[in-house]
Short mmCIF file of C-alpha atoms in Angstrom, two decimals:
data_model
loop_
_atom_site.label_atom_id
_atom_site.label_comp_id
_atom_site.label_asym_id
_atom_site.label_seq_id
_atom_site.Cartn_x
_atom_site.Cartn_y
_atom_site.Cartn_z
CA UNK R 26 -16.74 12.34 29.91
CA UNK R 27 -14.07 13.70 27.54
CA UNK R 28 -11.56 11.17 28.87
CA UNK R 29 -13.97 8.29 28.22
CA UNK R 30 -14.77 9.59 24.71
CA UNK R 31 -11.07 9.84 23.84
CA UNK R 32 -10.42 6.35 25.25
CA UNK R 33 -13.27 4.79 23.26
CA UNK R 34 -12.17 6.51 20.04
CA UNK R 35 -8.57 5.41 20.44
CA UNK R 36 -9.68 1.86 21.19
CA UNK R 37 -11.95 1.75 18.14
CA UNK R 38 -9.24 3.28 15.95
CA UNK R 39 -6.67 0.70 17.02
CA UNK R 40 -9.22 -2.10 16.61
CA UNK R 41 -10.10 -0.87 13.11
CA UNK R 42 -6.42 -1.05 12.08
CA UNK R 43 -6.26 -4.83 12.57
CA UNK R 44 -5.27 -6.15 9.12
CA UNK R 45 -8.22 -8.52 8.65
CA UNK R 46 -10.69 -8.23 5.74
CA UNK R 47 -13.77 -6.69 7.32
CA UNK R 48 -11.69 -3.92 8.90
CA UNK R 49 -9.92 -0.94 7.31
CA UNK R 50 -6.50 -2.22 8.35
CA UNK R 51 -6.84 -4.87 5.65
CA UNK R 52 -7.06 -2.21 2.95
CA UNK R 53 -3.89 -0.54 4.21
CA UNK R 54 -2.12 -3.87 4.58
CA UNK R 55 -3.26 -5.00 1.12
CA UNK R 56 -1.59 -2.04 -0.59
CA UNK R 57 1.87 -2.90 0.74
CA UNK R 58 1.66 -6.54 -0.37
CA UNK R 59 3.11 -7.89 -3.62
CA UNK R 60 0.66 -8.42 -6.49
CA UNK R 61 0.35 -12.21 -5.98
CA UNK R 62 -0.45 -11.75 -2.30
CA UNK R 63 -3.03 -9.08 -3.17
CA UNK R 64 -4.80 -11.43 -5.59
CA UNK R 65 -4.75 -14.22 -2.99
CA UNK R 66 -6.23 -11.85 -0.42
CA UNK R 67 -8.93 -10.77 -2.88
CA UNK R 68 -9.86 -14.42 -3.56
CA UNK R 69 -9.94 -15.36 0.13
CA UNK R 70 -11.33 -12.21 1.74
CA UNK R 71 -14.74 -13.79 2.44
CA UNK R 72 -13.12 -16.80 4.12
CA UNK R 73 -10.90 -14.54 6.19
CA UNK R 74 -13.94 -12.47 7.15
CA UNK R 75 -15.69 -15.61 8.37
CA UNK R 76 -12.62 -16.62 10.38
CA UNK R 77 -12.57 -13.14 11.92
CA UNK R 78 -16.25 -13.39 12.86
CA UNK R 79 -15.72 -16.85 14.43
CA UNK R 80 -12.79 -15.53 16.46
CA UNK R 81 -14.90 -12.59 17.56
CA UNK R 82 -17.94 -14.68 18.51
CA UNK R 83 -15.88 -17.27 20.40
CA UNK R 84 -14.15 -14.56 22.41
CA UNK R 85 -10.64 -15.38 21.22
CA UNK R 86 -10.36 -11.99 19.54
CA UNK R 87 -11.22 -10.36 22.87
CA UNK R 88 -8.15 -11.89 24.48
CA UNK R 89 -6.02 -10.22 21.83
CA UNK R 90 -7.73 -6.81 22.03
CA UNK R 91 -8.32 -6.69 25.79
CA UNK R 92 -4.77 -5.54 26.73
CA UNK R 93 -5.27 -2.43 24.59
CA UNK R 94 -8.66 -1.81 26.20
CA UNK R 95 -7.17 -2.28 29.69
CA UNK R 96 -4.45 0.29 29.01
CA UNK R 97 -7.00 2.81 27.78
CA UNK R 98 -9.41 2.15 30.67
CA UNK R 99 -6.69 2.38 33.30
CA UNK R 100 -6.12 6.03 32.44
CA UNK R 101 -2.81 5.37 30.71
CA UNK R 102 -4.17 6.40 27.33
CA UNK R 103 -1.54 9.17 27.28
CA UNK R 104 0.99 6.43 26.47
CA UNK R 105 -1.12 5.42 23.47
CA UNK R 106 -1.33 9.05 22.36
CA UNK R 107 2.46 9.42 22.60
CA UNK R 108 2.93 6.21 20.61
CA UNK R 109 0.49 7.47 17.97
CA UNK R 110 2.52 10.72 17.80
CA UNK R 111 5.73 8.75 17.38
CA UNK R 112 4.13 6.59 14.68
CA UNK R 113 2.77 9.62 12.81
CA UNK R 114 6.17 11.32 12.96
CA UNK R 115 7.87 8.21 11.60
CA UNK R 116 5.22 7.94 8.89
CA UNK R 117 5.75 11.58 7.89
CA UNK R 118 9.53 11.14 7.67
CA UNK R 119 9.04 7.94 5.66
CA UNK R 120 6.71 9.66 3.19
CA UNK R 121 9.13 12.57 2.77
CA UNK R 122 11.97 10.08 2.24
CA UNK R 123 10.03 8.12 -0.38
CA UNK R 124 9.10 11.30 -2.23
CA UNK R 125 12.74 12.44 -2.03
CA UNK R 126 13.95 9.12 -3.46
CA UNK R 127 11.49 9.22 -6.36
CA UNK R 128 11.29 12.96 -7.16
CA UNK R 129 14.55 14.35 -5.70
CA UNK R 130 13.17 17.02 -3.34
CA UNK R 131 14.97 20.30 -2.75
CA UNK R 132 16.67 20.60 0.66
CA UNK R 133 14.20 23.24 1.88
CA UNK R 134 11.22 20.95 1.19
CA UNK R 135 12.95 18.06 2.99
CA UNK R 136 13.61 20.34 5.95
CA UNK R 137 9.96 21.45 6.02
CA UNK R 138 8.86 17.79 6.01
CA UNK R 139 11.23 16.99 8.87
CA UNK R 140 10.01 19.96 10.90
CA UNK R 141 6.38 18.92 10.31
CA UNK R 142 7.20 15.41 11.56
CA UNK R 143 8.94 16.83 14.63
CA UNK R 144 6.03 19.17 15.38
CA UNK R 145 3.60 16.24 15.18
CA UNK R 146 5.71 14.28 17.68
CA UNK R 147 5.96 17.24 20.06
CA UNK R 148 2.26 18.14 19.72
CA UNK R 149 1.29 14.65 20.85
CA UNK R 150 3.40 14.81 23.99
CA UNK R 151 6.95 13.61 23.36
CA UNK R 152 9.47 16.23 24.55
CA UNK R 153 12.89 16.55 26.09
CA UNK R 154 11.80 17.69 29.55
CA UNK R 155 15.18 17.79 31.28
CA UNK R 156 18.88 17.29 30.61
CA UNK R 157 20.70 14.92 32.93
CA UNK R 158 24.31 15.44 33.86
CA UNK R 159 25.37 11.95 34.99
CA UNK R 160 26.07 11.53 38.70
CA UNK R 161 25.40 15.22 39.39
CA UNK R 162 21.93 16.62 38.70
CA UNK R 163 19.16 17.27 36.20
CA UNK R 164 18.47 20.57 34.50
CA UNK R 165 14.75 21.10 34.10
CA UNK R 166 13.58 22.83 30.93
CA UNK R 167 10.65 25.19 30.58
CA UNK R 168 7.88 24.41 28.08
CA UNK R 169 9.03 26.70 25.25
CA UNK R 170 12.69 25.70 25.40
CA UNK R 171 11.72 22.03 25.72
CA UNK R 172 9.58 22.26 22.58
CA UNK R 173 12.25 24.07 20.54
CA UNK R 174 15.03 21.74 21.71
CA UNK R 175 12.99 18.63 20.86
CA UNK R 176 12.16 19.86 17.34
CA UNK R 177 15.80 20.85 16.68
CA UNK R 178 17.00 17.51 18.08
CA UNK R 179 14.65 15.41 15.91
CA UNK R 180 15.53 17.36 12.76
CA UNK R 181 19.24 17.26 13.59
CA UNK R 182 19.35 13.51 14.26
CA UNK R 183 17.30 12.85 11.10
CA UNK R 184 19.81 14.81 9.01
CA UNK R 185 22.80 13.22 10.75
CA UNK R 186 21.50 9.72 9.93
CA UNK R 187 20.75 10.87 6.38
CA UNK R 188 24.33 12.11 5.95
CA UNK R 189 25.90 8.77 6.94
CA UNK R 190 23.65 6.77 4.62
CA UNK R 191 26.37 6.34 1.98
CA UNK R 192 27.20 2.66 2.63
CA UNK R 193 24.75 -0.23 2.71
CA UNK R 194 23.71 -0.97 6.27
CA UNK R 195 25.76 1.81 7.86
CA UNK R 196 22.90 4.02 9.05
CA UNK R 197 20.85 0.99 10.15
CA UNK R 198 23.77 -0.41 12.14
CA UNK R 199 24.58 2.89 13.81
CA UNK R 200 20.89 3.49 14.60
CA UNK R 201 20.63 0.02 16.14
CA UNK R 202 23.71 0.59 18.30
CA UNK R 203 22.50 4.07 19.29
CA UNK R 204 19.09 2.91 20.47
#
């Protein structure tokens, strides 16, 4: 019963984030748009709502949403939870970065923000579970060491990328090559 409740809530949460006017995702999406686009969206929100309802009634919207529902129903909702953890960690780092750019945060506050982001990621299931030595073997890590190593790794990589961000495009290029 708990598994079904979690699956339904995740499905409804993802569905509610669709950036169309009757849903909450539209309000989030609206705030990142330029002013002209916001005014256009305000003028046309009723029309977009009607289009959404037609897509829903005709079943076309179901073809878009059904893959998410299938993943949740198949018992693979743990993937969705890990992705939500990754997204929340990225969002936390982004917010800390924006505040740092506008208010010039002290290093300790930046570090606390990075640790909070890493803890969110780890709490929702993303961890370094083993270290692979190529062509030889894997070293399995216990739960405590895995958690500590993952948090230190996320904070360390975040600061390493932050340190090389002196030239335009350098950190983005290195991050692209790395991943």
